[in-house]
Coordinates of C-alpha atoms and ligand atoms in Angstrom, one line a residue:
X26 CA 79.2 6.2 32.4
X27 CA 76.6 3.9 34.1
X28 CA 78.2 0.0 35.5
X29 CA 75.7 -2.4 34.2
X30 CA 74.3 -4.3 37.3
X31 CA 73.1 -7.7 36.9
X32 CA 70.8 -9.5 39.6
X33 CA 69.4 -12.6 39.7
X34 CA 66.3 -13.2 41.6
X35 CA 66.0 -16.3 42.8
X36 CA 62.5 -16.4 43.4
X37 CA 61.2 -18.9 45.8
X38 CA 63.6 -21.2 45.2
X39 CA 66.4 -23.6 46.7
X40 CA 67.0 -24.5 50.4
X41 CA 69.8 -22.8 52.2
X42 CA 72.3 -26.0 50.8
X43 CA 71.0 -25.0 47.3
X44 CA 71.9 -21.5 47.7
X45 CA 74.9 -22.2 48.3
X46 CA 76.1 -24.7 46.8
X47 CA 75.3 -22.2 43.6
X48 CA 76.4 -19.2 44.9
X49 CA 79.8 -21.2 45.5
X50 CA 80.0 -22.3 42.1
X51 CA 78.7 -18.7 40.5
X52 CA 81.7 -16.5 42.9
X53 CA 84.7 -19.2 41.2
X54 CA 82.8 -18.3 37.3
X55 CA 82.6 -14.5 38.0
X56 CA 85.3 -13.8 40.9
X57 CA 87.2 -11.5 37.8
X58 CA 83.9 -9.6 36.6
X59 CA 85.3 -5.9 38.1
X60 CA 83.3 -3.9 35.5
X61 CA 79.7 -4.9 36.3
X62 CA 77.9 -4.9 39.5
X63 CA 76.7 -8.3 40.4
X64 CA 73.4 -9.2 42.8
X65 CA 71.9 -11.8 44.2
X66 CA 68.6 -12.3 45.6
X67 CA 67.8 -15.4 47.7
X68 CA 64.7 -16.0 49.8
X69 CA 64.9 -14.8 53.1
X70 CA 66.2 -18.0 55.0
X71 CA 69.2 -18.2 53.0
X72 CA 70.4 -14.6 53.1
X73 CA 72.8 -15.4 56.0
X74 CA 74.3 -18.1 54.7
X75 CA 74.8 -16.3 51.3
X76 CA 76.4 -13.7 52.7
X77 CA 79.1 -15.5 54.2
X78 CA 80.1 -17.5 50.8
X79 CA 80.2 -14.0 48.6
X80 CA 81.2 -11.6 51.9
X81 CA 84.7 -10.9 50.7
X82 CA 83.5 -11.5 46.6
X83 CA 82.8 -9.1 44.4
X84 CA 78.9 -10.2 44.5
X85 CA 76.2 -8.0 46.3
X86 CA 73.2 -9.9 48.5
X87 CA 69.4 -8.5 47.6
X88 CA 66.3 -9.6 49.3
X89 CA 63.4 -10.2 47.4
X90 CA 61.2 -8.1 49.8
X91 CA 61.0 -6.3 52.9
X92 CA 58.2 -4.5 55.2
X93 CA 58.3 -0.6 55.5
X94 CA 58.2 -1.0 59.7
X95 CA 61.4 -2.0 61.4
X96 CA 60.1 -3.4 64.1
X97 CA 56.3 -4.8 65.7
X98 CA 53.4 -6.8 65.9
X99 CA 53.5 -7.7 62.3
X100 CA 53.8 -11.4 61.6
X101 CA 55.6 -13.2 58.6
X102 CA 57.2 -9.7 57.8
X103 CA 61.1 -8.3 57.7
X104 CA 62.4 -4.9 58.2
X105 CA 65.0 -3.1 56.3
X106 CA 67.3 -3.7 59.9
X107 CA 67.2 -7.2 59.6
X108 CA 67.8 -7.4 56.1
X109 CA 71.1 -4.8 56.5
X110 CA 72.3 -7.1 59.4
X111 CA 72.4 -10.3 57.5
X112 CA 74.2 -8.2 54.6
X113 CA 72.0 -6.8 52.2
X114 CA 73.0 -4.4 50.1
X115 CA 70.4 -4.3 47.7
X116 CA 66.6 -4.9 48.2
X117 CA 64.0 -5.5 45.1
X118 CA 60.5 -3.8 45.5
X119 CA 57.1 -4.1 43.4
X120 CA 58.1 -6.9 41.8
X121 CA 55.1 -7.4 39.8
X122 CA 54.8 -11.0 41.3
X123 CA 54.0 -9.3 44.4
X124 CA 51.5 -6.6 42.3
X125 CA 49.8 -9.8 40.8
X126 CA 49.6 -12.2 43.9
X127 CA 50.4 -10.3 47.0
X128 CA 48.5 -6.7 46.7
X129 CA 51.5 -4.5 46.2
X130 CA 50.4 -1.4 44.8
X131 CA 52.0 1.8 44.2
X132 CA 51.7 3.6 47.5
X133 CA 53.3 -0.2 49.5
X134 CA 56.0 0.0 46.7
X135 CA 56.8 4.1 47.7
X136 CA 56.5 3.5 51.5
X137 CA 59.3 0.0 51.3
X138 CA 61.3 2.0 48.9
X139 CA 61.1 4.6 51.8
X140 CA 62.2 2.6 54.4
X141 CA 64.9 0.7 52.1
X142 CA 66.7 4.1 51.8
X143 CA 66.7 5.2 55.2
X144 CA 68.2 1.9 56.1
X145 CA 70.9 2.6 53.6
X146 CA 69.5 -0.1 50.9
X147 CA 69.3 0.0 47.5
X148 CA 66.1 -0.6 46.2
X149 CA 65.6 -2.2 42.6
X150 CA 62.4 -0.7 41.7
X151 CA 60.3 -3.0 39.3
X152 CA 57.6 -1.8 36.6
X153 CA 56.3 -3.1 33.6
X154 CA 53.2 -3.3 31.4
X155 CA 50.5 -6.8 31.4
X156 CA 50.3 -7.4 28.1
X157 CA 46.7 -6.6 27.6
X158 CA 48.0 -3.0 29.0
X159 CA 50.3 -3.2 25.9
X160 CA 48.1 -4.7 23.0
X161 CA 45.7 -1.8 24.4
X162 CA 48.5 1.2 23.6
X163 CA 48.8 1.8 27.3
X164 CA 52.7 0.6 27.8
X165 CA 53.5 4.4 28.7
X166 CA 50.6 5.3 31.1
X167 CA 51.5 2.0 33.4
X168 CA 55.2 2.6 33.2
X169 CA 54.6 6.5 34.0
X170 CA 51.9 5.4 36.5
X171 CA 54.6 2.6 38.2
X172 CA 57.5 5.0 38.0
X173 CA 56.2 8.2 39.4
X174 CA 54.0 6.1 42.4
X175 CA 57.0 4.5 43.3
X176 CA 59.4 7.1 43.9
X177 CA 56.8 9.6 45.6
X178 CA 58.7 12.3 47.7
X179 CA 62.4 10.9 46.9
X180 CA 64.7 13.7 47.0
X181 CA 67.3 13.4 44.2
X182 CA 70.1 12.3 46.1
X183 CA 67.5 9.4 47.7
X184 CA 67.0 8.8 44.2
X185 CA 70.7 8.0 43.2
X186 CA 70.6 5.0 45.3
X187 CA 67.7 3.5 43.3
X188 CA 67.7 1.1 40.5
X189 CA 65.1 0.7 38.0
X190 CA 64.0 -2.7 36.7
X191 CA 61.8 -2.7 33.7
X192 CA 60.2 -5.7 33.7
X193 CA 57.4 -6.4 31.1
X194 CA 54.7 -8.8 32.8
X195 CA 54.6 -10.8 29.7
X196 CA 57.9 -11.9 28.9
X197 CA 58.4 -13.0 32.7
X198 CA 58.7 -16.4 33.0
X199 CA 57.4 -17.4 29.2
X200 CA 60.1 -17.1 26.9
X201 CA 59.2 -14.4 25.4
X202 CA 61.9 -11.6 25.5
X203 CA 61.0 -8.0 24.5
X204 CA 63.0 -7.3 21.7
X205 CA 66.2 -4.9 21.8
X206 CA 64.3 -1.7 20.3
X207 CA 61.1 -2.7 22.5
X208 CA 63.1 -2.8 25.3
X209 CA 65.0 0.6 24.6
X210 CA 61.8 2.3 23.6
X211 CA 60.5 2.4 27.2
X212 CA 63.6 2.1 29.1
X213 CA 64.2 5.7 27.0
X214 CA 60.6 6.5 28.0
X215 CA 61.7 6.3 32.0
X216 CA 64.7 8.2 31.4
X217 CA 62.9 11.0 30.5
X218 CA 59.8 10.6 33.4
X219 CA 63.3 10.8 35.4
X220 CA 64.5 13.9 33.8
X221 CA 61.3 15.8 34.2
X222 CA 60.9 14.9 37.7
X223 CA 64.6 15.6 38.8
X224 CA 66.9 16.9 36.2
X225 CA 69.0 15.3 32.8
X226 CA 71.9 14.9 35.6
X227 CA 69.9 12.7 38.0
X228 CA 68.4 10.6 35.1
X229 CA 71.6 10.0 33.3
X230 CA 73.0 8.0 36.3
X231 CA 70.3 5.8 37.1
X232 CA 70.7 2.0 36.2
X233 CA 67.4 1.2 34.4
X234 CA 67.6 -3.0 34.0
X235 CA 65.4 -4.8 31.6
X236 CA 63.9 -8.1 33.1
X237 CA 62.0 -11.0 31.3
X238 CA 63.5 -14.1 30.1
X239 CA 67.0 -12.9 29.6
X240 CA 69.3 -15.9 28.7
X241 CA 72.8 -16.2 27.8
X242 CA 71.3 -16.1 24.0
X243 CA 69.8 -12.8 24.4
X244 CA 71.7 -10.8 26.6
X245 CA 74.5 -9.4 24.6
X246 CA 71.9 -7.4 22.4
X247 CA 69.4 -6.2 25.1
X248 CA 72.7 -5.2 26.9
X249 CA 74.0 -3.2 23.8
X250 CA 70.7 -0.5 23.8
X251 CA 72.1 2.5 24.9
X252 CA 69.4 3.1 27.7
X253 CA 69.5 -1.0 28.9
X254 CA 72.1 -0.8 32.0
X255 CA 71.8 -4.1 33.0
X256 CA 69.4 -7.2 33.6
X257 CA 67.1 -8.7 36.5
X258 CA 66.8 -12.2 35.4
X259 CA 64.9 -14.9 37.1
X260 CA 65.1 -18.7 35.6
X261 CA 68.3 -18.1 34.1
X262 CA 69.8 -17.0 37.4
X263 CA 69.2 -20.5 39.0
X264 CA 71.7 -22.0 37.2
X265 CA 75.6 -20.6 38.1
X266 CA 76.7 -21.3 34.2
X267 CA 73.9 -19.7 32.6
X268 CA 74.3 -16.4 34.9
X269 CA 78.0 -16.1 34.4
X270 CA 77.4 -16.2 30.8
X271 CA 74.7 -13.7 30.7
X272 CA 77.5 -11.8 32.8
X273 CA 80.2 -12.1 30.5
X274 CA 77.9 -11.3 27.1
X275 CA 76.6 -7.9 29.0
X276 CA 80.0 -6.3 29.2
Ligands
PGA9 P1 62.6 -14.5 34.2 O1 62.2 -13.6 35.4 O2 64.0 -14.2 33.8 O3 62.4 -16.0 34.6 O4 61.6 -14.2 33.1 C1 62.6 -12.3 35.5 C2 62.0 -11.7 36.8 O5 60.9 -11.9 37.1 O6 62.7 -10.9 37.5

């Protein structure tokens, strides 16, 4: 039996008193959620501060992104260190805002997913098809492609620490949700790149999340496919009421 895990990345948004104020308001809405794992990412500055409102909730801190070197001559970047002494428990990687605008590719996404693990993080490992990818038939070949660069050389116990986050490009951000069966249909696919790379054991524990406009409206059914383990939701997640709610309709 896999916990769903819900996370909601905040993207680069709200000061440090935003983050806060709802992270504040979202541990009173959720603080008797005990059968789903609950994440949040903020941007870097407010980690700290995060952590010290949810430190003894039952809420989980993420960072959005870290750098594969702990330590160096590497400006603008953080280490897996620095984000496990603010409080991190959780770290999202290849976020396919950072494939799109920042040059993450596979091999950056397998060398942070690296480093994540042996600083005891969780990485949330995100894929997911452009849309001109899927209007061309080619939904499996990215997915396989995204999948298998990311988790290069894990061994299967370094696996069981990783999340998946499926994360079609073109329901990010516009409203437009993949549909329940969509959704299932490659979250199954991944399920079996993780069986024929480990074993039906290994791929029957890993969370695989699906991420792209969920909303309270659409949650309950995305949640209900059988391969769907939780979500990674971005606008939705800015607002404490809306988050709870897509809490509450994914158990
Ligand atoms: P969205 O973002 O929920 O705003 O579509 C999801 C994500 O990018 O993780």
């Amino acid at each position: 039996m896999r916990t769903p895990i819900i996370a909601g990345n905040w993207k680069l948004n709200k000061t440090v008193s935003e983050a806060v104020d709802l992270t504040s308001e979202l541990a009173k809405l959720v603080d008797n959620i005990t059968d789903v794992e609950l994440v949040v990412a903020p941007v870097f500055t407010a980690l700290s501060n995060v952590y010290n409102v949810i430190n003894t909730s039952n809420i989980q801190l993420a960072a959005q992104d870290l750098y594969w070197e702990d330590s160096g001559a590497f400006t603008g970047e953080v280490s897996a260190p620095m984000l496990k002494d603010v409080g991190c428990d959780y770290v999202i990687i290849g976020h396919s805002e950072r494939r799109q605008y920042f040059g993450e590719t596979n091999e950056t996404v397998n060398q942070k997913v690296k480093a994540a693990l042996s600083h005891d993080l969780k990485p949330i490992i995100c894929v997911g098809e452009l849309l001109k990818e899927r209007e061309a038939g080619k939904t499996e070949a990215v997915i396989d492609d995204h999948v298998k660069g990311g988790i290069v050389d894990l061994t299967e116990s370094e696996m069981e620490s990783c999340v998946i986050a499926y994360e079609p490009v073109w329901a990010i951000g516009t409203g437009k949700t993949a549909t329940p069966d969509q959704a299932q249909e490659v979250h199954s696919f991944i399920r079996d790149i993780l069986t024929n790379c480990y074993s039906e054991n290994l791929s029957s524990q890993i969370r695989i999340q699906y991420g792209g406009s969920v909303k309270p409206e659409n949650a309950a059914e995305l949640m209900s496919q059988q391969d769907v383990d939780g979500a990674l939701v971005g606008g939705a997640s800015l607002d404490a009421q809306s988050f709870a709610e897509i809490v509450i309709q994914s158990r």
